[in-house]
Coordinates of N, CA and C in Angstrom, one line a residue:
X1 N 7.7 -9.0 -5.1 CA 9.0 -8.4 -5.3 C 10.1 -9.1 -4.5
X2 N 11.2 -9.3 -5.1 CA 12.1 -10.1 -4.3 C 12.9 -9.2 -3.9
X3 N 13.9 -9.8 -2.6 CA 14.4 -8.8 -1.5 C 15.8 -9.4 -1.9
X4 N 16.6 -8.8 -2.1 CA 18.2 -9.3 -1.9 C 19.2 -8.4 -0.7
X5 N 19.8 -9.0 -0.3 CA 20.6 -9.0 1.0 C 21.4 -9.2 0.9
X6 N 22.6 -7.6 1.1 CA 24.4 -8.5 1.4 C 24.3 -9.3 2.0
X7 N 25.4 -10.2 1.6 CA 26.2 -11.5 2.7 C 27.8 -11.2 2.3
X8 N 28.7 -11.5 3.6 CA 29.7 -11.7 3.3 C 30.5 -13.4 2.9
X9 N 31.4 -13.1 1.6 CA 31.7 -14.4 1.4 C 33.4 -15.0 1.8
X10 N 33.5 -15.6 2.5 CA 34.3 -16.1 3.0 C 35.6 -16.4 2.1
X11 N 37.2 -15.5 1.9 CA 37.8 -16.1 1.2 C 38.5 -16.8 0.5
X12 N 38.9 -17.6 -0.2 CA 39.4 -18.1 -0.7 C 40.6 -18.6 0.0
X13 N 41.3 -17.8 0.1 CA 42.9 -18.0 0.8 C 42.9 -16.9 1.7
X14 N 43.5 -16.6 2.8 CA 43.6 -15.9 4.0 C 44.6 -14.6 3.4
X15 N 45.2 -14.3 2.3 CA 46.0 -13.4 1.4 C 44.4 -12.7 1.2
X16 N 43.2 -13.2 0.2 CA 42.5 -12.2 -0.1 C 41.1 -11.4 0.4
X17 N 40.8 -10.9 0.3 CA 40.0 -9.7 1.3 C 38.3 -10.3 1.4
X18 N 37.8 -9.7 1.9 CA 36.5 -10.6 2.2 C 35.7 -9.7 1.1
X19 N 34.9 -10.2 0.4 CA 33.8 -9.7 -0.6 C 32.7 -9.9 -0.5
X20 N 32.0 -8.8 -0.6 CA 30.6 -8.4 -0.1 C 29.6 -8.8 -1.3
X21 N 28.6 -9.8 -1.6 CA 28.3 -10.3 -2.3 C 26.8 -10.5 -1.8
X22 N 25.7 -9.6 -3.0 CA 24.6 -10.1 -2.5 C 23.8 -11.4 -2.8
X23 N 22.7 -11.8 -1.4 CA 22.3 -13.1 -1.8 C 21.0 -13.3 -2.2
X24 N 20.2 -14.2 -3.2 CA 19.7 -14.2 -3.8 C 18.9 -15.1 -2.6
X25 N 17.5 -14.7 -3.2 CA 16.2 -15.6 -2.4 C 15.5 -16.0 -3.2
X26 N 14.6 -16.8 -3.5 CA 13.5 -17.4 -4.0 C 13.6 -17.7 -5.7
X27 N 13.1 -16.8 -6.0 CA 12.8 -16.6 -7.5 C 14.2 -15.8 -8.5
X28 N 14.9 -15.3 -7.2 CA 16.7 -15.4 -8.1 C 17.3 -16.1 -8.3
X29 N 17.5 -16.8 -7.2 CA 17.8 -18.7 -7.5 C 17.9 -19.0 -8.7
X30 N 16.6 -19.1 -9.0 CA 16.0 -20.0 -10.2 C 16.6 -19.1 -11.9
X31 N 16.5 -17.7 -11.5 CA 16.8 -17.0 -12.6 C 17.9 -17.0 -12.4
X32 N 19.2 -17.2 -11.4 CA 20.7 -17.2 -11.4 C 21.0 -18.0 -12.2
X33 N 20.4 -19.4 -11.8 CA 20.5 -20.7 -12.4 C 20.6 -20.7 -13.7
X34 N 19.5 -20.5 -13.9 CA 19.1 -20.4 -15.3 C 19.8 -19.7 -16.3
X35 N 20.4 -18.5 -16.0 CA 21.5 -17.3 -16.6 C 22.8 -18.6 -16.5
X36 N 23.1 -18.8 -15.8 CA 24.6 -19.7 -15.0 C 24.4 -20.8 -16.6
X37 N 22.9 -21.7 -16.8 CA 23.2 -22.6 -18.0 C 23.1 -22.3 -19.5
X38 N 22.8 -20.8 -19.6 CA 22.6 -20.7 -20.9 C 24.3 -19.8 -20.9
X39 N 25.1 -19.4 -19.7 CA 25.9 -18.8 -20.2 C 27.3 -19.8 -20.3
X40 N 26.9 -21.3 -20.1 CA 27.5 -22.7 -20.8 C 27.1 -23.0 -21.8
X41 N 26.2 -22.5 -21.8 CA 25.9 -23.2 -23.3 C 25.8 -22.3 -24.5
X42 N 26.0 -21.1 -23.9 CA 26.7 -20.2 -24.9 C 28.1 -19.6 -24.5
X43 N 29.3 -19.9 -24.9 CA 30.5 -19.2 -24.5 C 31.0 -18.0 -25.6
X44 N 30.1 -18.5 -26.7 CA 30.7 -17.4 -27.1 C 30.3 -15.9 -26.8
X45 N 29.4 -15.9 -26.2 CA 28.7 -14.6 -25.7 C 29.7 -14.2 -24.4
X46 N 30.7 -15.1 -23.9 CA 31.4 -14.4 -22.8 C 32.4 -13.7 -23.8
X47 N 33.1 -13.4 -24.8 CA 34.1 -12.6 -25.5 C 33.1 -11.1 -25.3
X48 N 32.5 -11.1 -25.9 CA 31.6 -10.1 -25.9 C 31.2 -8.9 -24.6
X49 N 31.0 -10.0 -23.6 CA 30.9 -9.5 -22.3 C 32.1 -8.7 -22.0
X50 N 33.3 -9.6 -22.0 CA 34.4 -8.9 -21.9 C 35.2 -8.1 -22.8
X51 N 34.8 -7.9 -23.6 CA 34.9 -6.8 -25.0 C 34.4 -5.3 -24.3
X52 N 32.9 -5.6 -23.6 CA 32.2 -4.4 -23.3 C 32.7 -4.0 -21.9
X53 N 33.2 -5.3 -21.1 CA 33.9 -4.6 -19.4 C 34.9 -4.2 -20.0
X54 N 35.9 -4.4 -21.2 CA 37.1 -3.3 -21.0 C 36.6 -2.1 -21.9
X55 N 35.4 -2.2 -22.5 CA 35.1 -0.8 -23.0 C 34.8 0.1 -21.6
X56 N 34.0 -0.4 -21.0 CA 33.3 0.5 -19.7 C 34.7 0.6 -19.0
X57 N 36.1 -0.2 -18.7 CA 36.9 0.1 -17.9 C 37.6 1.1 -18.7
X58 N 38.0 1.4 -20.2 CA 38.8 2.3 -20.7 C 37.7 3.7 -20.1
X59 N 36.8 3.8 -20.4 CA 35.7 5.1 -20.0 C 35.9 5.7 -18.8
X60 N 35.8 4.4 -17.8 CA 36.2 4.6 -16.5 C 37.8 5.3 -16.4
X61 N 38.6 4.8 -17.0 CA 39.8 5.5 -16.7 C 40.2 6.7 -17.4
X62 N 39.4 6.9 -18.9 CA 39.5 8.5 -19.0 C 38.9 9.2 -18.2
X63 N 37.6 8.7 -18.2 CA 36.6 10.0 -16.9 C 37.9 9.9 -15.3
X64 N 38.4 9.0 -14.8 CA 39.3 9.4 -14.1 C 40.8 10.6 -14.1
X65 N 41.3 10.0 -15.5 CA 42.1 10.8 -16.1 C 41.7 12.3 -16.3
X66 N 40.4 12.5 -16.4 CA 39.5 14.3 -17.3 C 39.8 14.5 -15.4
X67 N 38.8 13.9 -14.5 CA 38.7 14.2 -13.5 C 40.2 14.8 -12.5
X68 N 41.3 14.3 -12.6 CA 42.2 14.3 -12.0 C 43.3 15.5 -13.1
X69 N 42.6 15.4 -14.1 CA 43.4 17.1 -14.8 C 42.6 18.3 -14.2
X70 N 41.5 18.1 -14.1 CA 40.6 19.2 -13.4 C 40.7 19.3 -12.3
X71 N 41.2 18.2 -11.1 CA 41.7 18.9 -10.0 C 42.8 19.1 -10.2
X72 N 43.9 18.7 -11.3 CA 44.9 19.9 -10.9 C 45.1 21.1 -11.4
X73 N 44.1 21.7 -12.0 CA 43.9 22.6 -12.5 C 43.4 23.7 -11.5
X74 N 42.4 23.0 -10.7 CA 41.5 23.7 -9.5 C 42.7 23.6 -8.9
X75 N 43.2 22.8 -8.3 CA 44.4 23.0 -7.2 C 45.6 24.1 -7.8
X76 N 46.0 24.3 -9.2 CA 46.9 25.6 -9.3 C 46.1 27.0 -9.1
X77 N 44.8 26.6 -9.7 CA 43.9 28.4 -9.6 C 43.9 28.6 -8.1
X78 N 43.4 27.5 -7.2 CA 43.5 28.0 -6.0 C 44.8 28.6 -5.2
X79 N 45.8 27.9 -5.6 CA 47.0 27.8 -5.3 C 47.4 29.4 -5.2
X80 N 46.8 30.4 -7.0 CA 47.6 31.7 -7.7 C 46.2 32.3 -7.0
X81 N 44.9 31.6 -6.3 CA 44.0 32.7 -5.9 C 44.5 33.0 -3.9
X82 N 45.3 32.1 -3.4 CA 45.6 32.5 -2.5 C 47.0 33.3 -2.2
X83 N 47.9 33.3 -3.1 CA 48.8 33.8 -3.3 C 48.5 35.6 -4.0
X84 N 47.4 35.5 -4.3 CA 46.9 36.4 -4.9 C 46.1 37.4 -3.4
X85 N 45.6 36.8 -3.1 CA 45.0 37.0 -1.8 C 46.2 37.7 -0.3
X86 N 47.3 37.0 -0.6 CA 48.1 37.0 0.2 C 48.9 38.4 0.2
X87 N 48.9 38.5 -1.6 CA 49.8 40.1 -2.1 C 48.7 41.2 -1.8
X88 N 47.4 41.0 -1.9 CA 46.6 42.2 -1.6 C 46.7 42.6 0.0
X89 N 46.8 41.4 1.1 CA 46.6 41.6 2.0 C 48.3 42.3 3.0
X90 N 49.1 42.0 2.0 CA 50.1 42.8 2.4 C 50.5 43.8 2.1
X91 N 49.9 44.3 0.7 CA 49.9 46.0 0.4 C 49.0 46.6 1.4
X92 N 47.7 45.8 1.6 CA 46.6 47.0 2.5 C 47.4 47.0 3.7
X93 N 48.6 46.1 4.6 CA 48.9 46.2 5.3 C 50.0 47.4 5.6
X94 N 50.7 47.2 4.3 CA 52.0 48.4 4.1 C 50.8 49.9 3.8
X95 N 50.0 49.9 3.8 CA 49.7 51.2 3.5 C 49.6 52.2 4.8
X96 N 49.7 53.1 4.2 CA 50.1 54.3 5.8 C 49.4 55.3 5.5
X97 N 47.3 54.7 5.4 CA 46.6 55.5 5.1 C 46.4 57.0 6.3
X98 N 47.1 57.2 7.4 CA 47.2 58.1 7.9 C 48.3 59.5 7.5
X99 N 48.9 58.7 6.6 CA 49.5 59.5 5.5 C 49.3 60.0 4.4
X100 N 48.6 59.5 4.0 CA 48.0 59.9 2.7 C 46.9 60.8 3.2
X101 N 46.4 61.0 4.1 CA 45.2 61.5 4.7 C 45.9 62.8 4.6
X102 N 46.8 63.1 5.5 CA 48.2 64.4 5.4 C 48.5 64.7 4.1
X103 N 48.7 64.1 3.1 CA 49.1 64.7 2.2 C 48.3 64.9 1.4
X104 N 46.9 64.3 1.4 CA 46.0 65.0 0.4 C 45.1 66.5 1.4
X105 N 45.8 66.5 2.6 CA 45.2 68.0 3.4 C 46.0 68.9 2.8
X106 N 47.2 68.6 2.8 CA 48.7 69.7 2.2 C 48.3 70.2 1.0
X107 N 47.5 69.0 0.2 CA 47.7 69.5 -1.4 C 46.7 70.1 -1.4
X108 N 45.7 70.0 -1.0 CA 44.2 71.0 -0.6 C 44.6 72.4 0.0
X109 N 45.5 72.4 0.7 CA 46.0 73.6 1.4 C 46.5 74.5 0.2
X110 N 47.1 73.9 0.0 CA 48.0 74.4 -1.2 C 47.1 75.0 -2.9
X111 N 46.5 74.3 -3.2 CA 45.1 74.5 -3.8 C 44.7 76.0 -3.7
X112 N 43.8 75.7 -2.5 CA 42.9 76.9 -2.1 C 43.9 78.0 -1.4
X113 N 45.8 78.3 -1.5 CA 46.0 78.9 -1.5 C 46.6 80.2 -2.9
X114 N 46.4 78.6 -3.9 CA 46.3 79.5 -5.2 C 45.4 80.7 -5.5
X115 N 46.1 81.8 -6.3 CA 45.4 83.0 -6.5 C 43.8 82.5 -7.4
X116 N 42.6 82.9 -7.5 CA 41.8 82.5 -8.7 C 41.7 83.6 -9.5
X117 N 40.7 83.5 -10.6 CA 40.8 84.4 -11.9 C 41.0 85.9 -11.5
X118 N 39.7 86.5 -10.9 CA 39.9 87.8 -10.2 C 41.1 88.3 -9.4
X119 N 41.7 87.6 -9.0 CA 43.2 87.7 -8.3 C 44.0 88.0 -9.4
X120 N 44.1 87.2 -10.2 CA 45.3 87.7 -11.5 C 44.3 88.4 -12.3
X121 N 43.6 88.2 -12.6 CA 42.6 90.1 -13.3 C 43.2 91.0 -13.3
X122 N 42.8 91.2 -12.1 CA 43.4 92.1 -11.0 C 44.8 92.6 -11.1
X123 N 46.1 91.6 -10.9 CA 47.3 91.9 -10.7 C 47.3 92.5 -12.2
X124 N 47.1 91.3 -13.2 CA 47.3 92.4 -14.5 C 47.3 93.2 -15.2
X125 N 45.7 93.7 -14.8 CA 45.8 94.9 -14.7 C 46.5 96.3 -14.3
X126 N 46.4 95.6 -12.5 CA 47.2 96.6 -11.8 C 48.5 97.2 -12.2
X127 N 49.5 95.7 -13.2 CA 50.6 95.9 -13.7 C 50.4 96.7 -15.0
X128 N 49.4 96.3 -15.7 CA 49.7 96.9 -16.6 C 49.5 98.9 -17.2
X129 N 48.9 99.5 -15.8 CA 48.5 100.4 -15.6 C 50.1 101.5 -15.1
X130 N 50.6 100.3 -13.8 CA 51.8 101.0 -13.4 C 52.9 100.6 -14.6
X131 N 53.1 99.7 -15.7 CA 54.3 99.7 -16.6 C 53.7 100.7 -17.7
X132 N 52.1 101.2 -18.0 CA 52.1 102.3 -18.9 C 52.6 103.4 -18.3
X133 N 52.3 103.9 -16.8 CA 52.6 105.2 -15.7 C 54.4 105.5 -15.7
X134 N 54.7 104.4 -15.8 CA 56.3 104.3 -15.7 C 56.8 104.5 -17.1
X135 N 56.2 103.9 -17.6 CA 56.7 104.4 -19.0 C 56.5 105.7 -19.2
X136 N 55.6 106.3 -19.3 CA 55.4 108.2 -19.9 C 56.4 108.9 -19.0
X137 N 56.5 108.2 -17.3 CA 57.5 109.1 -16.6 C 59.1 109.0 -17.1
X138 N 59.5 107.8 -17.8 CA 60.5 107.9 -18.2 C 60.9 108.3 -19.1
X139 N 60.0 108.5 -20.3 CA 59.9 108.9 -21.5 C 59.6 110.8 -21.3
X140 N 59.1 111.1 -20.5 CA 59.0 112.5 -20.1 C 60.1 113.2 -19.0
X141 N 60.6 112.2 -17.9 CA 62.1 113.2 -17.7 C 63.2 112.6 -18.2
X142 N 63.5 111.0 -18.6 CA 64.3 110.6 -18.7 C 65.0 109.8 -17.2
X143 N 66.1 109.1 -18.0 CA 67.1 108.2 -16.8 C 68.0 109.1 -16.6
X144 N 68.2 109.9 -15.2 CA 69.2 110.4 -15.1 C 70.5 109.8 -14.8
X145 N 71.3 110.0 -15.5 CA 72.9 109.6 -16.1 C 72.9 108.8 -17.2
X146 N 71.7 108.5 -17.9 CA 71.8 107.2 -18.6 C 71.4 108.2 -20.3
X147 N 69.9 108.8 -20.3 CA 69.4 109.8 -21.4 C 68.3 110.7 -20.6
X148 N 68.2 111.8 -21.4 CA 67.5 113.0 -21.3 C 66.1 112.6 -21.5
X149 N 65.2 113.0 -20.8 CA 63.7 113.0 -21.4 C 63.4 113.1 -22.9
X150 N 62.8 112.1 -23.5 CA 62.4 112.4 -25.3 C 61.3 113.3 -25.1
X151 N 60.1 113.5 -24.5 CA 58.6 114.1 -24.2 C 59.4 115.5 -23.7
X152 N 58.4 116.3 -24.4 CA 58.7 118.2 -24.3 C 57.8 118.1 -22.4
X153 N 58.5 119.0 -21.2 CA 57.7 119.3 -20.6 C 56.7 120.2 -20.2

């Protein structure tokens, strides 16, 4: 199995950056070589090569382009999920749950001060027993100054 090992390659001109280029040992040599004369002696096979590096570089730059819509997409959801976060946390703050505690005691009070069914039964009755009593008494002496009794006594 052959072993390959960065080496750094010394540039060109002092303007360009140093390039990290691995180096071949033994039996790469010979296959570098060998690749290096058949790609003289065939040039037309470099169009080709470079046909397919700008296919793989267009790919490259849409998957960058999909990539960089998706974080701005994640960066606005985040943006409306903290702003979101921010409005909940200042209603629970405006709330004046010691009030509401009070006023749901008041309406309870108030509640269980209402009469229940037997209570107005009751009154209904009661009324309707003294508006029949009142009636025969007025119908039997009458309104004095107003009419005479209709009922014989």
């Amino acid at each position: 199995m052959t072993k390959i090992e960065p080496t750094v390659a010394a540039p060109a001109s002092p303007s360009e950056p140093f390039i990290a280029a691995p180096s071949a040992t033994g039996a790469t040599v010979t296959a570098l070589s060998a690749a290096s004369r058949t790609e003289e002696a065939a040039p037309t096979s470099e169009p080709r090569k470079l046909d397919q590096l700008s296919r793989i570089e267009d790919k490259a730059a849409r998957i960058e382009e999909k990539f960089a819509r998706y974080e701005a997409v994640f960066t606005r959801a985040e943006a409306s999920l903290e702003r979101s976060a921010a409005k909940v946390e200042t209603a629970t703050g405006a709330m004046d749950f010691a009030g509401i505690r009070q006023e749901v005691a008041a309406l309870r009070e108030r509640v269980d001060a209402t009469p229940r069914s037997a209570t107005l039964f009751t009154t209904a009755l009661v009324t309707a027993v003294l508006t029949v009593l009142l009636t025969i008494l007025v119908l039997k002496f009458g309104v004095p100054g107003l009419f005479p009794g209709l009922l014989p006594r």
